[in-house]
Amino acid sequence: MMKEKKIDITYTEYENLSQLEEKDRILAETAIRAAENAYSPYSKFSVGAALRLSNGEIITGANQENIAYPSGLCAERTAMFYASAQYPAISMESIAIAGKKDGTLCPSPATPCGACRQVMAEYQDKGGRKMEIILVGSERIWKFSKVDDLLPLTFDSLK
Ligand code: THU
């Protein structure tokens, strides 16, 4: 018998930063500031990421582009790879992401690309705890409580 299946994704929408709990607000503001460190002469789109580790430390990242386009890297992955390379034993608690065009925060949140979602899934699994994702726009903010909500049916057939 054929059976239609459905996947539910849950996230919370906030209207502005003041509605977030303090540690999330700090992370979101840090991501907005981190976008200033983007090196994005080709797309002229700046993305900042702020990653809070389970020891409370915040690691920032920003997109880094290259004239050979695929050599560049998204903001999220610069932060996660740095964190795992520096602190391999410390799990990742929450990541905030903010995209800016012409130096202005986009009204709607910048949503991470598929490759970044895949990398988030790996580190969530490695850390053995849920990783929250906070997508920051100037008109709305979306909070996901785990990577599964952004990347359902993650590849895990090697396990
Ligand atoms: N980018 C990120 O850094 N993160 C995202 O979530 C989306 C896209 C970067 C990659 C590239 O440098 C620029 O934004 C335009 O795609």
mmCIF file of C-alpha atoms and ligand atoms in Angstrom:
data_model
loop_
_atom_site.group_PDB
_atom_site.id
_atom_site.type_symbol
_atom_site.label_atom_id
_atom_site.label_comp_id
_atom_site.label_asym_id
_atom_site.label_seq_id
_atom_site.Cartn_x
_atom_site.Cartn_y
_atom_site.Cartn_z
ATOM 1 C CA MET A 1 0.000 0.000 0.000
ATOM 2 C CA MET A 2 1.173 3.505 -0.814
ATOM 3 C CA LYS A 3 1.154 5.919 2.066
ATOM 4 C CA GLU A 4 1.527 9.689 2.003
ATOM 5 C CA LYS A 5 3.779 10.961 4.766
ATOM 6 C CA LYS A 6 4.230 14.429 6.196
ATOM 7 C CA ILE A 7 7.088 16.121 8.024
ATOM 8 C CA ASP A 8 6.281 18.899 10.474
ATOM 9 C CA ILE A 9 8.753 21.679 11.102
ATOM 10 C CA THR A 10 8.342 23.910 14.110
ATOM 11 C CA TYR A 11 9.962 27.280 14.675
ATOM 12 C CA THR A 12 9.208 30.453 16.564
ATOM 13 C CA GLU A 13 8.904 33.875 14.954
ATOM 14 C CA TYR A 14 9.799 37.033 16.879
ATOM 15 C CA GLU A 15 9.158 40.582 15.721
ATOM 16 C CA ASN A 16 12.325 42.108 17.103
ATOM 17 C CA LEU A 17 15.455 41.427 19.126
ATOM 18 C CA SER A 18 13.950 42.635 22.396
ATOM 19 C CA GLN A 19 11.551 39.666 22.375
ATOM 20 C CA LEU A 20 14.446 37.195 22.570
ATOM 21 C CA GLU A 21 15.789 35.919 25.870
ATOM 22 C CA GLU A 22 18.994 37.724 26.816
ATOM 23 C CA LYS A 23 21.558 35.119 25.756
ATOM 24 C CA ASP A 24 19.867 34.752 22.363
ATOM 25 C CA ARG A 25 19.660 38.513 21.927
ATOM 26 C CA ILE A 26 23.374 38.828 22.641
ATOM 27 C CA LEU A 27 24.108 36.070 20.107
ATOM 28 C CA ALA A 28 21.910 37.713 17.457
ATOM 29 C CA GLU A 29 23.536 41.114 18.000
ATOM 30 C CA THR A 30 26.966 39.482 17.783
ATOM 31 C CA ALA A 31 26.025 37.878 14.447
ATOM 32 C CA ILE A 32 24.869 41.260 13.074
ATOM 33 C CA ARG A 33 28.208 42.806 14.083
ATOM 34 C CA ALA A 34 30.193 39.838 12.727
ATOM 35 C CA ALA A 35 28.806 40.503 9.230
ATOM 36 C CA GLU A 36 31.126 43.525 9.154
ATOM 37 C CA ASN A 37 34.041 41.061 8.874
ATOM 38 C CA ALA A 38 32.709 39.522 5.668
ATOM 39 C CA TYR A 39 35.037 39.477 2.698
ATOM 40 C CA SER A 40 32.476 39.521 -0.084
ATOM 41 C CA PRO A 41 33.689 41.661 -3.011
ATOM 42 C CA TYR A 42 31.903 39.410 -5.539
ATOM 43 C CA SER A 43 28.398 39.028 -4.132
ATOM 44 C CA LYS A 44 28.541 42.191 -2.004
ATOM 45 C CA PHE A 45 26.344 40.271 0.442
ATOM 46 C CA SER A 46 27.660 40.108 3.996
ATOM 47 C CA VAL A 47 26.760 37.355 6.400
ATOM 48 C CA GLY A 48 27.689 37.138 10.063
ATOM 49 C CA ALA A 49 27.446 34.097 12.302
ATOM 50 C CA ALA A 50 27.765 33.854 16.070
ATOM 51 C CA LEU A 51 28.123 30.410 17.579
ATOM 52 C CA ARG A 52 27.688 29.824 21.321
ATOM 53 C CA LEU A 53 29.496 26.817 22.697
ATOM 54 C CA SER A 54 28.379 24.855 25.743
ATOM 55 C CA ASN A 55 31.125 26.548 27.799
ATOM 56 C CA GLY A 56 29.480 29.921 27.053
ATOM 57 C CA GLU A 57 32.160 31.100 24.640
ATOM 58 C CA ILE A 58 30.948 32.828 21.478
ATOM 59 C CA ILE A 59 32.815 32.204 18.222
ATOM 60 C CA THR A 60 32.077 34.485 15.276
ATOM 61 C CA GLY A 61 32.295 33.869 11.550
ATOM 62 C CA ALA A 62 31.743 35.843 8.353
ATOM 63 C CA ASN A 63 31.534 34.777 4.714
ATOM 64 C CA GLN A 64 34.870 34.711 2.906
ATOM 65 C CA GLU A 65 34.770 34.816 -0.877
ATOM 66 C CA ASN A 66 37.396 34.056 -3.500
ATOM 67 C CA ILE A 67 37.941 34.937 -7.144
ATOM 68 C CA ALA A 68 37.677 31.177 -7.755
ATOM 69 C CA TYR A 69 34.092 31.196 -6.478
ATOM 70 C CA PRO A 70 33.770 27.676 -5.013
ATOM 71 C CA SER A 71 36.859 28.272 -2.862
ATOM 72 C CA GLY A 72 34.912 30.716 -0.696
ATOM 73 C CA LEU A 73 33.024 29.745 2.433
ATOM 74 C CA CYS A 74 29.787 30.758 4.129
ATOM 75 C CA ALA A 75 29.780 32.567 7.464
ATOM 76 C CA GLU A 76 28.229 29.631 9.328
ATOM 77 C CA ARG A 77 30.906 27.193 8.233
ATOM 78 C CA THR A 78 33.789 29.548 9.035
ATOM 79 C CA ALA A 79 32.444 29.692 12.622
ATOM 80 C CA MET A 80 31.697 25.980 13.011
ATOM 81 C CA PHE A 81 34.977 24.791 11.473
ATOM 82 C CA TYR A 82 36.960 27.223 13.611
ATOM 83 C CA ALA A 83 35.118 26.098 16.750
ATOM 84 C CA SER A 84 35.608 22.401 16.077
ATOM 85 C CA ALA A 85 39.256 22.935 15.128
ATOM 86 C CA GLN A 86 39.990 24.971 18.264
ATOM 87 C CA TYR A 87 37.740 23.194 20.774
ATOM 88 C CA PRO A 88 37.043 19.702 19.418
ATOM 89 C CA ALA A 89 35.571 18.462 22.693
ATOM 90 C CA ILE A 90 33.128 21.305 23.329
ATOM 91 C CA SER A 91 29.623 21.008 21.895
ATOM 92 C CA MET A 92 27.785 23.713 19.948
ATOM 93 C CA GLU A 93 24.702 25.126 21.667
ATOM 94 C CA SER A 94 23.302 27.776 19.366
ATOM 95 C CA ILE A 95 24.163 29.610 16.145
ATOM 96 C CA ALA A 96 22.782 32.989 15.066
ATOM 97 C CA ILE A 97 23.018 34.127 11.440
ATOM 98 C CA ALA A 98 22.480 37.599 9.971
ATOM 99 C CA GLY A 99 22.672 38.714 6.333
ATOM 100 C CA LYS A 100 23.318 42.301 5.206
ATOM 101 C CA LYS A 101 22.918 43.988 1.826
ATOM 102 C CA ASP A 102 24.719 47.324 1.421
ATOM 103 C CA GLY A 103 25.464 47.256 5.140
ATOM 104 C CA THR A 104 21.799 46.969 6.119
ATOM 105 C CA LEU A 105 20.321 43.928 7.834
ATOM 106 C CA CYS A 106 17.907 42.154 5.470
ATOM 107 C CA PRO A 107 14.227 42.446 6.500
ATOM 108 C CA SER A 108 13.662 38.712 6.160
ATOM 109 C CA PRO A 109 16.178 36.306 7.734
ATOM 110 C CA ALA A 110 18.962 34.897 5.554
ATOM 111 C CA THR A 111 18.450 31.141 5.607
ATOM 112 C CA PRO A 112 21.517 28.875 5.537
ATOM 113 C CA CYS A 113 22.448 26.999 2.371
ATOM 114 C CA GLY A 114 22.147 23.230 2.142
ATOM 115 C CA ALA A 115 25.866 22.634 2.682
ATOM 116 C CA CYS A 116 25.825 24.649 5.921
ATOM 117 C CA ARG A 117 22.754 22.737 7.147
ATOM 118 C CA GLN A 118 24.611 19.495 6.476
ATOM 119 C CA VAL A 119 27.608 20.693 8.477
ATOM 120 C CA MET A 120 25.303 21.820 11.315
ATOM 121 C CA ALA A 121 23.747 18.335 11.344
ATOM 122 C CA GLU A 122 27.175 16.734 11.707
ATOM 123 C CA TYR A 123 28.241 18.925 14.620
ATOM 124 C CA GLN A 124 24.882 18.549 16.339
ATOM 125 C CA ASP A 125 25.398 14.797 16.154
ATOM 126 C CA LYS A 126 29.048 15.041 17.229
ATOM 127 C CA GLY A 127 28.099 17.207 20.215
ATOM 128 C CA GLY A 128 25.337 14.866 21.312
ATOM 129 C CA ARG A 129 22.926 17.725 21.957
ATOM 130 C CA LYS A 130 20.452 19.848 20.054
ATOM 131 C CA MET A 131 21.914 22.864 18.270
ATOM 132 C CA GLU A 132 19.596 25.878 18.098
ATOM 133 C CA ILE A 133 19.534 28.128 15.058
ATOM 134 C CA ILE A 134 18.518 31.779 15.206
ATOM 135 C CA LEU A 135 17.969 33.478 11.838
ATOM 136 C CA VAL A 136 17.996 37.218 12.240
ATOM 137 C CA GLY A 137 16.162 39.698 10.013
ATOM 138 C CA SER A 138 15.231 43.278 10.812
ATOM 139 C CA GLU A 139 11.493 42.600 10.472
ATOM 140 C CA ARG A 140 11.380 39.086 11.835
ATOM 141 C CA ILE A 141 13.553 36.560 13.648
ATOM 142 C CA TRP A 142 13.141 32.806 13.388
ATOM 143 C CA LYS A 143 14.328 30.402 16.046
ATOM 144 C CA PHE A 144 14.668 26.667 15.404
ATOM 145 C CA SER A 145 15.328 24.419 18.390
ATOM 146 C CA LYS A 146 17.303 21.811 16.430
ATOM 147 C CA VAL A 147 19.023 21.268 13.087
ATOM 148 C CA ASP A 148 16.517 18.530 12.168
ATOM 149 C CA ASP A 149 13.934 21.261 11.581
ATOM 150 C CA LEU A 150 16.099 22.816 8.858
ATOM 151 C CA LEU A 151 17.365 19.535 7.448
ATOM 152 C CA PRO A 152 14.937 16.669 7.880
ATOM 153 C CA LEU A 153 15.869 13.177 6.700
ATOM 154 C CA THR A 154 19.596 13.875 7.109
ATOM 155 C CA PHE A 155 21.869 11.317 5.510
ATOM 156 C CA ASP A 156 22.898 8.822 8.201
ATOM 157 C CA SER A 157 23.164 5.548 6.321
ATOM 158 C CA LEU A 158 26.832 5.123 7.295
ATOM 159 C CA LYS A 159 25.821 4.630 10.937
HETATM 160 N N1 THU B 1 26.255 33.082 2.445
HETATM 161 C C1 THU B 1 26.555 32.812 3.747
HETATM 162 O O1 THU B 1 27.650 33.121 4.221
HETATM 163 N N2 THU B 1 25.605 32.209 4.500
HETATM 164 C C2 THU B 1 24.341 31.950 4.101
HETATM 165 O O2 THU B 1 23.540 31.464 4.891
HETATM 166 C C3 THU B 1 23.938 32.232 2.709
HETATM 167 C C4 THU B 1 25.011 32.700 1.805
HETATM 168 C C5 THU B 1 27.244 33.799 1.643
HETATM 169 C C6 THU B 1 27.951 33.001 0.595
HETATM 170 C C7 THU B 1 28.379 34.086 -0.362
HETATM 171 O O3 THU B 1 29.583 34.650 0.091
HETATM 172 C C8 THU B 1 27.291 35.144 -0.246
HETATM 173 O O4 THU B 1 26.617 34.875 0.971
HETATM 174 C C9 THU B 1 26.282 35.152 -1.385
HETATM 175 O O5 THU B 1 25.765 33.885 -1.602
#
